[in-house]
Each structure stands twice: as C-alpha cells, then as structure tokens.
mmCIF file of N, CA and C and ligand atoms in Angstrom:
data_model
loop_
_atom_site.group_PDB
_atom_site.id
_atom_site.type_symbol
_atom_site.label_atom_id
_atom_site.label_comp_id
_atom_site.label_asym_id
_atom_site.label_seq_id
_atom_site.Cartn_x
_atom_site.Cartn_y
_atom_site.Cartn_z
ATOM 1 N N MET A 1 1.060 -1.696 0.117
ATOM 2 C CA MET A 1 0.165 0.426 0.085
ATOM 3 C C MET A 1 1.314 1.303 0.024
ATOM 4 N N LYS A 2 0.604 1.785 -0.810
ATOM 5 C CA LYS A 2 1.677 3.522 -0.904
ATOM 6 C C LYS A 2 0.766 4.336 -0.444
ATOM 7 N N ILE A 3 1.231 5.271 1.086
ATOM 8 C CA ILE A 3 0.605 5.969 1.082
ATOM 9 C C ILE A 3 1.216 7.770 1.755
ATOM 10 N N ALA A 4 0.671 9.023 0.932
ATOM 11 C CA ALA A 4 1.314 10.038 0.554
ATOM 12 C C ALA A 4 0.565 10.355 2.600
ATOM 13 N N ILE A 5 1.965 11.261 3.224
ATOM 14 C CA ILE A 5 1.699 11.698 4.256
ATOM 15 C C ILE A 5 1.855 13.772 4.095
ATOM 16 N N GLY A 6 1.740 13.989 4.935
ATOM 17 C CA GLY A 6 1.526 15.216 5.070
ATOM 18 C C GLY A 6 0.944 15.826 6.481
ATOM 19 N N ALA A 7 2.388 17.070 6.805
ATOM 20 C CA ALA A 7 1.582 17.737 8.124
ATOM 21 C C ALA A 7 1.823 19.685 7.813
ATOM 22 N N ASP A 8 1.314 19.933 8.986
ATOM 23 C CA ASP A 8 1.938 21.108 9.505
ATOM 24 C C ASP A 8 2.454 21.714 10.499
ATOM 25 N N HIS A 9 2.998 22.302 10.635
ATOM 26 C CA HIS A 9 4.212 23.150 11.900
ATOM 27 C C HIS A 9 3.647 21.958 13.300
ATOM 28 N N GLY A 10 2.537 22.000 13.575
ATOM 29 C CA GLY A 10 1.586 21.292 14.672
ATOM 30 C C GLY A 10 1.940 20.131 14.466
ATOM 31 N N GLY A 11 1.082 19.148 12.942
ATOM 32 C CA GLY A 11 1.721 18.070 13.092
ATOM 33 C C GLY A 11 3.321 17.511 13.002
ATOM 34 N N TYR A 12 3.919 18.721 12.609
ATOM 35 C CA TYR A 12 5.446 18.051 12.342
ATOM 36 C C TYR A 12 5.733 16.607 13.830
ATOM 37 N N GLU A 13 5.945 16.715 13.626
ATOM 38 C CA GLU A 13 6.450 15.749 14.830
ATOM 39 C C GLU A 13 5.824 14.774 15.096
ATOM 40 N N TYR A 14 4.503 14.610 14.878
ATOM 41 C CA TYR A 14 3.836 13.231 15.020
ATOM 42 C C TYR A 14 3.802 13.108 13.653
ATOM 43 N N LYS A 15 4.025 13.497 12.025
ATOM 44 C CA LYS A 15 4.350 12.902 11.302
ATOM 45 C C LYS A 15 5.608 12.124 11.265
ATOM 46 N N GLN A 16 6.265 12.423 12.212
ATOM 47 C CA GLN A 16 8.144 12.447 11.622
ATOM 48 C C GLN A 16 7.811 10.697 12.713
ATOM 49 N N GLU A 17 6.386 11.193 13.818
ATOM 50 C CA GLU A 17 6.827 9.868 14.693
ATOM 51 C C GLU A 17 5.799 8.634 13.624
ATOM 52 N N ILE A 18 5.512 9.134 13.075
ATOM 53 C CA ILE A 18 4.238 7.938 12.170
ATOM 54 C C ILE A 18 5.154 7.560 11.513
ATOM 55 N N ILE A 19 5.604 7.911 10.157
ATOM 56 C CA ILE A 19 6.736 7.128 9.274
ATOM 57 C C ILE A 19 7.876 6.186 9.620
ATOM 58 N N LYS A 20 8.363 7.066 10.839
ATOM 59 C CA LYS A 20 9.064 5.936 11.850
ATOM 60 C C LYS A 20 8.419 4.602 11.729
ATOM 61 N N HIS A 21 6.878 3.994 12.712
ATOM 62 C CA HIS A 21 6.892 3.522 12.730
ATOM 63 C C HIS A 21 5.704 2.679 12.042
ATOM 64 N N LEU A 22 5.743 3.018 10.683
ATOM 65 C CA LEU A 22 5.019 2.512 9.696
ATOM 66 C C LEU A 22 6.188 1.878 8.358
ATOM 67 N N THR A 23 7.096 1.171 9.018
ATOM 68 C CA THR A 23 7.906 0.480 8.256
ATOM 69 C C THR A 23 7.745 -0.736 7.156
ATOM 70 N N ASN A 24 6.281 -0.594 7.411
ATOM 71 C CA ASN A 24 6.239 -2.070 5.942
ATOM 72 C C ASN A 24 5.191 -1.223 4.989
ATOM 73 N N PHE A 25 5.708 -0.111 4.951
ATOM 74 C CA PHE A 25 4.745 0.456 3.769
ATOM 75 C C PHE A 25 5.082 1.358 2.902
ATOM 76 N N GLU A 26 4.906 1.523 1.694
ATOM 77 C CA GLU A 26 5.403 2.808 1.215
ATOM 78 C C GLU A 26 5.293 3.648 1.350
ATOM 79 N N ILE A 27 6.395 5.052 1.908
ATOM 80 C CA ILE A 27 5.235 6.201 2.474
ATOM 81 C C ILE A 27 6.050 7.277 1.266
ATOM 82 N N LYS A 28 5.020 8.271 1.044
ATOM 83 C CA LYS A 28 6.180 9.755 0.483
ATOM 84 C C LYS A 28 5.745 10.817 1.428
ATOM 85 N N ASP A 29 6.389 11.836 2.047
ATOM 86 C CA ASP A 29 6.415 12.206 2.882
ATOM 87 C C ASP A 29 6.098 13.612 1.815
ATOM 88 N N PHE A 30 5.560 14.443 1.711
ATOM 89 C CA PHE A 30 5.163 15.601 1.314
ATOM 90 C C PHE A 30 4.953 17.473 2.353
ATOM 91 N N GLY A 31 5.984 16.509 3.320
ATOM 92 C CA GLY A 31 6.493 17.753 4.124
ATOM 93 C C GLY A 31 4.829 18.077 5.101
ATOM 94 N N THR A 32 5.258 18.933 5.878
ATOM 95 C CA THR A 32 6.574 20.093 6.071
ATOM 96 C C THR A 32 7.442 19.505 6.554
ATOM 97 N N PHE A 33 8.717 20.107 6.846
ATOM 98 C CA PHE A 33 9.401 19.007 7.478
ATOM 99 C C PHE A 33 11.308 20.223 8.440
ATOM 100 N N SER A 34 10.143 20.757 9.424
ATOM 101 C CA SER A 34 10.599 21.771 10.208
ATOM 102 C C SER A 34 9.372 22.062 11.109
ATOM 103 N N ASN A 35 9.606 22.429 11.691
ATOM 104 C CA ASN A 35 8.686 23.241 13.024
ATOM 105 C C ASN A 35 8.600 24.607 12.810
ATOM 106 N N ASP A 36 9.061 25.008 11.917
ATOM 107 C CA ASP A 36 8.623 26.112 11.833
ATOM 108 C C ASP A 36 7.213 26.610 11.024
ATOM 109 N N SER A 37 6.620 27.128 11.406
ATOM 110 C CA SER A 37 5.497 27.921 11.234
ATOM 111 C C SER A 37 5.111 28.172 10.279
ATOM 112 N N CYS A 38 3.862 27.374 9.215
ATOM 113 C CA CYS A 38 3.229 26.840 7.711
ATOM 114 C C CYS A 38 2.229 26.722 7.962
ATOM 115 N N ASP A 39 1.560 26.710 6.885
ATOM 116 C CA ASP A 39 0.451 26.930 6.670
ATOM 117 C C ASP A 39 -0.500 25.507 5.917
ATOM 118 N N TYR A 40 -1.826 25.400 6.636
ATOM 119 C CA TYR A 40 -1.908 23.578 6.288
ATOM 120 C C TYR A 40 -2.172 23.048 5.331
ATOM 121 N N PRO A 41 -3.019 24.083 4.808
ATOM 122 C CA PRO A 41 -3.905 23.477 3.377
ATOM 123 C C PRO A 41 -2.616 23.535 2.266
ATOM 124 N N GLU A 42 -1.254 24.342 2.514
ATOM 125 C CA GLU A 42 -0.851 23.605 1.618
ATOM 126 C C GLU A 42 -0.756 22.196 1.644
ATOM 127 N N PHE A 43 -0.576 21.619 2.160
ATOM 128 C CA PHE A 43 0.306 20.059 2.869
ATOM 129 C C PHE A 43 -1.035 19.211 2.201
ATOM 130 N N ALA A 44 -2.505 19.701 2.996
ATOM 131 C CA ALA A 44 -3.610 18.742 2.452
ATOM 132 C C ALA A 44 -3.716 19.366 0.768
ATOM 133 N N LYS A 45 -3.504 20.451 0.249
ATOM 134 C CA LYS A 45 -3.545 20.093 -0.847
ATOM 135 C C LYS A 45 -3.075 19.042 -1.605
ATOM 136 N N GLN A 46 -1.870 19.097 -1.604
ATOM 137 C CA GLN A 46 -0.421 18.130 -2.059
ATOM 138 C C GLN A 46 -0.970 16.610 -1.847
ATOM 139 N N VAL A 47 -1.188 16.160 -0.721
ATOM 140 C CA VAL A 47 -1.734 15.379 -0.619
ATOM 141 C C VAL A 47 -3.238 14.776 -0.745
ATOM 142 N N ALA A 48 -4.391 15.509 -1.087
ATOM 143 C CA ALA A 48 -4.997 15.308 -1.172
ATOM 144 C C ALA A 48 -5.498 14.381 -3.058
ATOM 145 N N LYS A 49 -4.556 16.230 -3.904
ATOM 146 C CA LYS A 49 -4.373 15.446 -4.975
ATOM 147 C C LYS A 49 -3.737 14.252 -5.526
ATOM 148 N N GLU A 50 -2.421 14.142 -4.675
ATOM 149 C CA GLU A 50 -2.057 12.492 -4.568
ATOM 150 C C GLU A 50 -2.649 11.414 -4.533
ATOM 151 N N VAL A 51 -3.347 11.215 -3.614
ATOM 152 C CA VAL A 51 -4.629 9.759 -3.467
ATOM 153 C C VAL A 51 -5.740 10.644 -4.385
ATOM 154 N N ALA A 52 -6.229 11.453 -5.055
ATOM 155 C CA ALA A 52 -7.686 11.203 -5.499
ATOM 156 C C ALA A 52 -7.145 10.956 -7.413
ATOM 157 N N ALA A 53 -5.720 11.101 -7.658
ATOM 158 C CA ALA A 53 -5.330 10.512 -8.835
ATOM 159 C C ALA A 53 -4.915 9.514 -8.809
ATOM 160 N N GLY A 54 -5.331 8.659 -8.173
ATOM 161 C CA GLY A 54 -4.528 7.541 -7.720
ATOM 162 C C GLY A 54 -3.581 7.269 -7.609
ATOM 163 N N ASN A 55 -2.422 8.187 -7.539
ATOM 164 C CA ASN A 55 -1.164 8.206 -7.480
ATOM 165 C C ASN A 55 -0.883 7.300 -5.802
ATOM 166 N N TYR A 56 -1.688 7.761 -5.053
ATOM 167 C CA TYR A 56 -1.310 6.780 -3.683
ATOM 168 C C TYR A 56 -2.522 6.075 -2.963
ATOM 169 N N ASP A 57 -2.417 5.177 -2.494
ATOM 170 C CA ASP A 57 -3.918 4.505 -1.905
ATOM 171 C C ASP A 57 -4.711 5.325 -0.683
ATOM 172 N N ARG A 58 -3.730 5.667 0.017
ATOM 173 C CA ARG A 58 -4.227 6.219 1.149
ATOM 174 C C ARG A 58 -3.453 7.143 1.389
ATOM 175 N N GLY A 59 -4.089 8.398 2.239
ATOM 176 C CA GLY A 59 -3.259 9.762 2.751
ATOM 177 C C GLY A 59 -3.589 9.822 4.223
ATOM 178 N N ILE A 60 -2.219 10.474 4.955
ATOM 179 C CA ILE A 60 -2.644 10.096 5.893
ATOM 180 C C ILE A 60 -2.110 12.465 6.202
ATOM 181 N N LEU A 61 -2.778 13.302 7.344
ATOM 182 C CA LEU A 61 -2.630 14.735 7.547
ATOM 183 C C LEU A 61 -3.044 14.722 8.683
ATOM 184 N N ILE A 62 -1.825 15.524 8.832
ATOM 185 C CA ILE A 62 -2.005 15.652 10.738
ATOM 186 C C ILE A 62 -1.461 17.095 10.827
ATOM 187 N N CYS A 63 -2.230 17.734 11.728
ATOM 188 C CA CYS A 63 -2.310 19.741 12.033
ATOM 189 C C CYS A 63 -2.594 19.096 13.695
ATOM 190 N N GLY A 64 -2.597 20.542 14.286
ATOM 191 C CA GLY A 64 -3.000 20.689 16.129
ATOM 192 C C GLY A 64 -4.092 20.027 16.129
ATOM 193 N N THR A 65 -5.365 20.579 15.180
ATOM 194 C CA THR A 65 -6.480 20.271 15.453
ATOM 195 C C THR A 65 -6.653 18.596 14.672
ATOM 196 N N GLY A 66 -6.158 18.682 13.405
ATOM 197 C CA GLY A 66 -7.102 17.719 12.053
ATOM 198 C C GLY A 66 -7.791 19.117 11.628
ATOM 199 N N ILE A 67 -8.717 19.373 12.736
ATOM 200 C CA ILE A 67 -10.039 19.489 11.496
ATOM 201 C C ILE A 67 -9.931 20.512 9.876
ATOM 202 N N GLY A 68 -8.827 21.522 10.140
ATOM 203 C CA GLY A 68 -7.849 22.414 9.119
ATOM 204 C C GLY A 68 -7.515 21.209 7.793
ATOM 205 N N MET A 69 -6.752 20.308 8.610
ATOM 206 C CA MET A 69 -6.573 19.301 7.116
ATOM 207 C C MET A 69 -7.729 18.337 6.675
ATOM 208 N N SER A 70 -9.138 18.139 7.339
ATOM 209 C CA SER A 70 -9.992 17.381 6.989
ATOM 210 C C SER A 70 -10.685 18.511 6.517
ATOM 211 N N ILE A 71 -10.480 19.937 6.500
ATOM 212 C CA ILE A 71 -11.369 20.315 5.353
ATOM 213 C C ILE A 71 -10.926 20.855 4.310
ATOM 214 N N CYS A 72 -9.642 21.095 4.273
ATOM 215 C CA CYS A 72 -9.363 20.839 2.910
ATOM 216 C C CYS A 72 -9.370 19.935 2.475
ATOM 217 N N ALA A 73 -8.968 19.058 2.274
ATOM 218 C CA ALA A 73 -8.943 16.858 1.711
ATOM 219 C C ALA A 73 -10.567 17.378 1.435
ATOM 220 N N ASN A 74 -11.436 17.517 2.436
ATOM 221 C CA ASN A 74 -12.593 17.124 1.524
ATOM 222 C C ASN A 74 -13.070 17.943 0.344
ATOM 223 N N LYS A 75 -12.158 19.061 0.377
ATOM 224 C CA LYS A 75 -12.196 19.884 -0.894
ATOM 225 C C LYS A 75 -12.115 19.182 -2.511
ATOM 226 N N PHE A 76 -11.603 18.311 -2.370
ATOM 227 C CA PHE A 76 -11.287 17.068 -3.385
ATOM 228 C C PHE A 76 -12.441 15.899 -3.597
ATOM 229 N N LYS A 77 -12.358 16.313 -5.088
ATOM 230 C CA LYS A 77 -13.644 15.104 -5.544
ATOM 231 C C LYS A 77 -12.993 13.561 -5.493
ATOM 232 N N GLY A 78 -13.513 12.878 -4.960
ATOM 233 C CA GLY A 78 -12.942 11.653 -4.612
ATOM 234 C C GLY A 78 -12.530 11.297 -3.030
ATOM 235 N N ILE A 79 -12.609 11.988 -2.415
ATOM 236 C CA ILE A 79 -10.879 12.214 -1.271
ATOM 237 C C ILE A 79 -12.754 12.165 -0.060
ATOM 238 N N ARG A 80 -12.037 11.286 0.919
ATOM 239 C CA ARG A 80 -13.000 10.653 1.845
ATOM 240 C C ARG A 80 -12.091 10.782 2.706
ATOM 241 N N ALA A 81 -12.143 12.438 3.806
ATOM 242 C CA ALA A 81 -11.301 12.911 4.665
ATOM 243 C C ALA A 81 -11.770 12.626 5.707
ATOM 244 N N ALA A 82 -10.522 11.816 7.310
ATOM 245 C CA ALA A 82 -12.126 10.997 8.093
ATOM 246 C C ALA A 82 -10.515 11.755 9.185
ATOM 247 N N LEU A 83 -11.465 12.304 10.021
ATOM 248 C CA LEU A 83 -10.990 13.241 11.072
ATOM 249 C C LEU A 83 -11.156 12.145 12.173
ATOM 250 N N CYS A 84 -10.284 11.407 13.316
ATOM 251 C CA CYS A 84 -10.211 10.648 13.961
ATOM 252 C C CYS A 84 -9.445 10.704 15.378
ATOM 253 N N SER A 85 -10.011 10.524 16.718
ATOM 254 C CA SER A 85 -9.524 10.966 17.959
ATOM 255 C C SER A 85 -9.994 9.445 18.475
ATOM 256 N N ASP A 86 -10.524 8.831 18.076
ATOM 257 C CA ASP A 86 -10.909 7.291 18.220
ATOM 258 C C ASP A 86 -10.635 6.486 17.823
ATOM 259 N N THR A 87 -9.894 5.201 18.075
ATOM 260 C CA THR A 87 -10.080 3.761 17.600
ATOM 261 C C THR A 87 -10.798 3.535 16.882
ATOM 262 N N PHE A 88 -12.478 3.727 17.678
ATOM 263 C CA PHE A 88 -13.661 3.067 17.015
ATOM 264 C C PHE A 88 -13.878 3.543 15.555
ATOM 265 N N SER A 89 -13.703 5.240 15.719
ATOM 266 C CA SER A 89 -13.440 6.073 14.648
ATOM 267 C C SER A 89 -13.511 5.490 13.688
ATOM 268 N N ALA A 90 -12.044 5.040 13.469
ATOM 269 C CA ALA A 90 -11.003 4.993 12.674
ATOM 270 C C ALA A 90 -11.344 3.743 12.273
ATOM 271 N N LYS A 91 -11.617 2.474 12.761
ATOM 272 C CA LYS A 91 -12.396 1.186 12.007
ATOM 273 C C LYS A 91 -13.423 1.367 11.604
ATOM 274 N N ALA A 92 -14.404 1.986 12.318
ATOM 275 C CA ALA A 92 -15.481 2.345 11.418
ATOM 276 C C ALA A 92 -15.925 3.668 10.102
ATOM 277 N N THR A 93 -14.793 4.163 10.195
ATOM 278 C CA THR A 93 -14.957 5.099 9.277
ATOM 279 C C THR A 93 -14.165 4.336 7.931
ATOM 280 N N ARG A 94 -13.160 3.360 8.190
ATOM 281 C CA ARG A 94 -12.774 2.318 6.703
ATOM 282 C C ARG A 94 -14.070 1.679 6.266
ATOM 283 N N GLU A 95 -14.740 0.713 7.642
ATOM 284 C CA GLU A 95 -15.984 -0.513 7.095
ATOM 285 C C GLU A 95 -17.039 0.329 6.581
ATOM 286 N N HIS A 96 -17.714 1.757 6.984
ATOM 287 C CA HIS A 96 -18.420 2.186 6.573
ATOM 288 C C HIS A 96 -17.903 3.824 5.700
ATOM 289 N N ASN A 97 -17.322 3.738 5.074
ATOM 290 C CA ASN A 97 -16.980 5.332 4.766
ATOM 291 C C ASN A 97 -16.105 5.244 3.217
ATOM 292 N N ASP A 98 -15.447 4.248 3.703
ATOM 293 C CA ASP A 98 -13.843 4.191 2.901
ATOM 294 C C ASP A 98 -13.568 5.381 2.849
ATOM 295 N N SER A 99 -12.681 5.469 4.328
ATOM 296 C CA SER A 99 -11.963 6.773 4.076
ATOM 297 C C SER A 99 -10.611 6.655 3.194
ATOM 298 N N ASN A 100 -10.263 7.550 2.601
ATOM 299 C CA ASN A 100 -8.582 7.363 1.943
ATOM 300 C C ASN A 100 -7.889 8.485 2.351
ATOM 301 N N ILE A 101 -8.676 9.420 3.542
ATOM 302 C CA ILE A 101 -7.103 9.562 4.125
ATOM 303 C C ILE A 101 -7.902 10.085 5.453
ATOM 304 N N LEU A 102 -6.437 9.852 6.493
ATOM 305 C CA LEU A 102 -6.515 9.385 7.921
ATOM 306 C C LEU A 102 -6.617 11.589 8.451
ATOM 307 N N CYS A 103 -7.573 11.817 9.136
ATOM 308 C CA CYS A 103 -6.429 12.991 9.710
ATOM 309 C C CYS A 103 -6.544 13.542 11.390
ATOM 310 N N MET A 104 -5.889 14.011 11.778
ATOM 311 C CA MET A 104 -5.843 13.426 13.636
ATOM 312 C C MET A 104 -5.349 14.316 13.858
ATOM 313 N N GLY A 105 -5.358 15.206 15.170
ATOM 314 C CA GLY A 105 -4.649 16.392 15.329
ATOM 315 C C GLY A 105 -3.629 16.427 16.656
ATOM 316 N N ALA A 106 -2.808 16.605 16.350
ATOM 317 C CA ALA A 106 -0.994 16.409 17.608
ATOM 318 C C ALA A 106 -2.095 17.178 18.210
ATOM 319 N N ARG A 107 -2.347 18.603 18.689
ATOM 320 C CA ARG A 107 -2.338 19.155 19.876
ATOM 321 C C ARG A 107 -4.240 18.641 20.842
ATOM 322 N N VAL A 108 -4.479 17.008 20.290
ATOM 323 C CA VAL A 108 -5.688 16.435 20.596
ATOM 324 C C VAL A 108 -5.017 15.551 20.961
ATOM 325 N N ILE A 109 -4.814 14.335 20.614
ATOM 326 C CA ILE A 109 -4.422 13.215 21.027
ATOM 327 C C ILE A 109 -3.191 13.139 21.283
ATOM 328 N N ASP A 110 -2.484 11.504 21.973
ATOM 329 C CA ASP A 110 -1.286 11.578 22.563
ATOM 330 C C ASP A 110 -1.205 10.966 20.985
ATOM 331 N N LEU A 111 0.448 10.966 21.643
ATOM 332 C CA LEU A 111 1.200 9.973 20.142
ATOM 333 C C LEU A 111 0.674 8.636 20.260
ATOM 334 N N PRO A 112 1.039 7.348 20.728
ATOM 335 C CA PRO A 112 1.155 6.702 21.467
ATOM 336 C C PRO A 112 -0.764 6.461 20.353
ATOM 337 N N LEU A 113 -1.632 7.100 21.149
ATOM 338 C CA LEU A 113 -3.058 6.331 20.283
ATOM 339 C C LEU A 113 -2.877 7.443 18.729
ATOM 340 N N ALA A 114 -1.965 8.109 18.641
ATOM 341 C CA ALA A 114 -2.164 8.634 17.220
ATOM 342 C C ALA A 114 -1.897 7.309 16.214
ATOM 343 N N LEU A 115 -0.865 6.792 16.796
ATOM 344 C CA LEU A 115 -0.039 5.467 16.696
ATOM 345 C C LEU A 115 -0.775 4.102 16.169
ATOM 346 N N GLU A 116 -1.909 4.176 16.940
ATOM 347 C CA GLU A 116 -2.822 3.113 17.681
ATOM 348 C C GLU A 116 -4.077 3.371 16.475
ATOM 349 N N ILE A 117 -4.292 4.826 15.817
ATOM 350 C CA ILE A 117 -5.465 4.824 15.506
ATOM 351 C C ILE A 117 -4.717 4.629 13.854
ATOM 352 N N THR A 118 -3.925 5.191 13.958
ATOM 353 C CA THR A 118 -3.178 4.479 12.326
ATOM 354 C C THR A 118 -3.690 3.195 11.474
ATOM 355 N N ASP A 119 -2.178 2.423 13.069
ATOM 356 C CA ASP A 119 -2.501 0.851 12.673
ATOM 357 C C ASP A 119 -4.181 0.267 12.363
ATOM 358 N N ILE A 120 -4.795 0.622 12.920
ATOM 359 C CA ILE A 120 -6.464 0.481 12.584
ATOM 360 C C ILE A 120 -6.764 0.463 11.497
ATOM 361 N N TRP A 121 -6.820 2.731 11.250
ATOM 362 C CA TRP A 121 -7.158 2.533 10.425
ATOM 363 C C TRP A 121 -6.203 1.699 8.624
ATOM 364 N N LEU A 122 -5.187 1.534 8.473
ATOM 365 C CA LEU A 122 -4.520 1.421 7.520
ATOM 366 C C LEU A 122 -4.713 -0.197 7.707
ATOM 367 N N ASN A 123 -4.999 -1.236 8.825
ATOM 368 C CA ASN A 123 -5.329 -2.980 8.155
ATOM 369 C C ASN A 123 -7.126 -2.560 8.481
ATOM 370 N N THR A 124 -8.052 -2.137 8.374
ATOM 371 C CA THR A 124 -9.298 -2.185 7.976
ATOM 372 C C THR A 124 -9.688 -2.272 7.149
ATOM 373 N N PRO A 125 -9.988 -3.194 6.860
ATOM 374 C CA PRO A 125 -10.535 -3.732 5.319
ATOM 375 C C PRO A 125 -11.937 -2.205 4.642
ATOM 376 N N PHE A 126 -12.195 -2.082 3.563
ATOM 377 C CA PHE A 126 -14.313 -1.468 3.601
ATOM 378 C C PHE A 126 -14.686 -2.434 3.854
ATOM 379 N N SER A 127 -16.192 -2.316 3.759
ATOM 380 C CA SER A 127 -16.989 -3.529 4.303
ATOM 381 C C SER A 127 -17.205 -4.307 3.187
ATOM 382 N N ASP A 128 -17.872 -3.754 2.537
ATOM 383 C CA ASP A 128 -18.395 -3.564 0.777
ATOM 384 C C ASP A 128 -19.510 -3.727 0.876
ATOM 385 N N GLU A 129 -20.135 -3.499 1.385
ATOM 386 C CA GLU A 129 -21.668 -3.721 2.630
ATOM 387 C C GLU A 129 -22.368 -2.451 0.775
ATOM 388 N N GLU A 130 -23.876 -3.267 0.045
ATOM 389 C CA GLU A 130 -24.574 -2.247 -0.787
ATOM 390 C C GLU A 130 -24.792 -1.239 0.011
ATOM 391 N N ARG A 131 -25.456 -1.176 1.529
ATOM 392 C CA ARG A 131 -26.201 0.471 2.041
ATOM 393 C C ARG A 131 -24.571 1.171 2.265
ATOM 394 N N HIS A 132 -23.644 0.195 2.047
ATOM 395 C CA HIS A 132 -22.476 1.859 2.004
ATOM 396 C C HIS A 132 -21.518 2.139 1.510
ATOM 397 N N LYS A 133 -21.979 1.173 0.332
ATOM 398 C CA LYS A 133 -21.975 1.418 -1.475
ATOM 399 C C LYS A 133 -22.732 2.615 -1.518
ATOM 400 N N ARG A 134 -23.571 2.206 -1.668
ATOM 401 C CA ARG A 134 -24.490 3.194 -1.900
ATOM 402 C C ARG A 134 -24.514 4.977 -1.216
ATOM 403 N N ARG A 135 -24.269 4.722 -1.007
ATOM 404 C CA ARG A 135 -23.939 6.039 0.532
ATOM 405 C C ARG A 135 -22.986 6.738 -0.581
ATOM 406 N N ILE A 136 -21.913 6.028 -0.035
ATOM 407 C CA ILE A 136 -20.435 6.820 -0.119
ATOM 408 C C ILE A 136 -20.843 7.238 -1.844
ATOM 409 N N GLY A 137 -21.737 6.261 -2.487
ATOM 410 C CA GLY A 137 -22.034 7.092 -4.031
ATOM 411 C C GLY A 137 -22.881 7.897 -3.978
ATOM 412 N N MET A 138 -23.533 8.303 -3.213
ATOM 413 C CA MET A 138 -24.804 9.313 -2.890
ATOM 414 C C MET A 138 -23.380 10.757 -1.938
ATOM 415 N N ILE A 139 -22.358 10.409 -1.475
ATOM 416 C CA ILE A 139 -21.677 11.710 -2.035
ATOM 417 C C ILE A 139 -21.213 12.311 -3.258
ATOM 418 N N GLU A 140 -20.183 11.389 -3.835
ATOM 419 C CA GLU A 140 -20.292 11.494 -5.151
ATOM 420 C C GLU A 140 -20.921 12.257 -6.042
HETATM 421 C C1 LIG B 201 -1.482 25.214 13.290
HETATM 422 O O1 LIG B 201 -2.053 26.846 14.498
HETATM 423 C C2 LIG B 201 -3.357 25.398 13.292
HETATM 424 O O2 LIG B 201 -4.345 26.339 13.478
HETATM 425 C C3 LIG B 201 -3.514 24.480 13.334
HETATM 426 O O3 LIG B 201 -2.372 23.399 13.280
HETATM 427 C C4 LIG B 201 -4.454 23.630 12.424
HETATM 428 O O4 LIG B 201 -4.931 22.631 14.046
HETATM 429 C C5 LIG B 201 -5.881 23.781 11.938
HETATM 430 O O5 LIG B 201 -6.508 22.751 11.979
#
C-alpha cells in the first residue's frame, strides 16, 4: 500500500513518528520538513491531489487539531477524509465510509493513541456492504 503523508508545524513531530512507525508501508513525505510555522492547506492540497489522482492508495494528514486538514482535503473530488481521535471511529470510517485520508490532531490526542489509530485505520478493510457503497455513491 502506498501512502502519502503531510503535516503542518502543529503535526510535524507526529508525522515524523508515524513515518518511523510504519516500516511495512511505502510512504512519501510531502512535508512540512521542520517545526517552522507554515500553512496547513498547502500540505492538505498536495496529499489530497495525489490520493485523488490514484498515485497513492491512502493519505495521512496531521495538524494541530486535524480540523483544518480535514476541511481542505474534503474539498477534493473523490476524497473522503476522516478526522479521528479514537480507535472506534478509525475502524468504523474504514468499514463504512471507505475513507481514503486519515486526519489527526497532534494537540488533541497523544502519540501512542495516534499510532494506534493509524494502525487500525490502515489495516481495516472497507466492508463492501451494499448500503455503504450506496451511501458513498451518494456523496460523489
Ligand atoms: C496551527 O496553529 C493550527 O491552526 C493548525 O495546525 C490546525 O490546527 C488547523 O486546523
């Protein structure tokens, strides 16, 4: 599975830890590359465009709250970005929404939980159930 990852300064440290943690995946880091203040839409746009184009299977976006990243990513056709702060939602959004971008807030959840959410989200398949497929079709 190919993963595109991005963060702003608020999510930079978590991005680095997630990259270190995901040893079994092919990951491309779209930045930011330091703690310097920067603009989250820039990174949301890059990752969302790559996932929407099919160049990457999934995306992960981290900012302070995860909210700015999710608002931006969901502007792109074909993107279903899910802001998750708990493991139940991480599993459910894969099974029900077939979400293709995971957003998290580094100022909202601690790192071990962020890693756990990431693992669950990456390893949970879409349910493929008719009712969920219908609802996803309605989004588009
Ligand atoms: C940056 O200070 C902060 O606004 C950003 O990381 C994010 O939380 C926006 O939604």
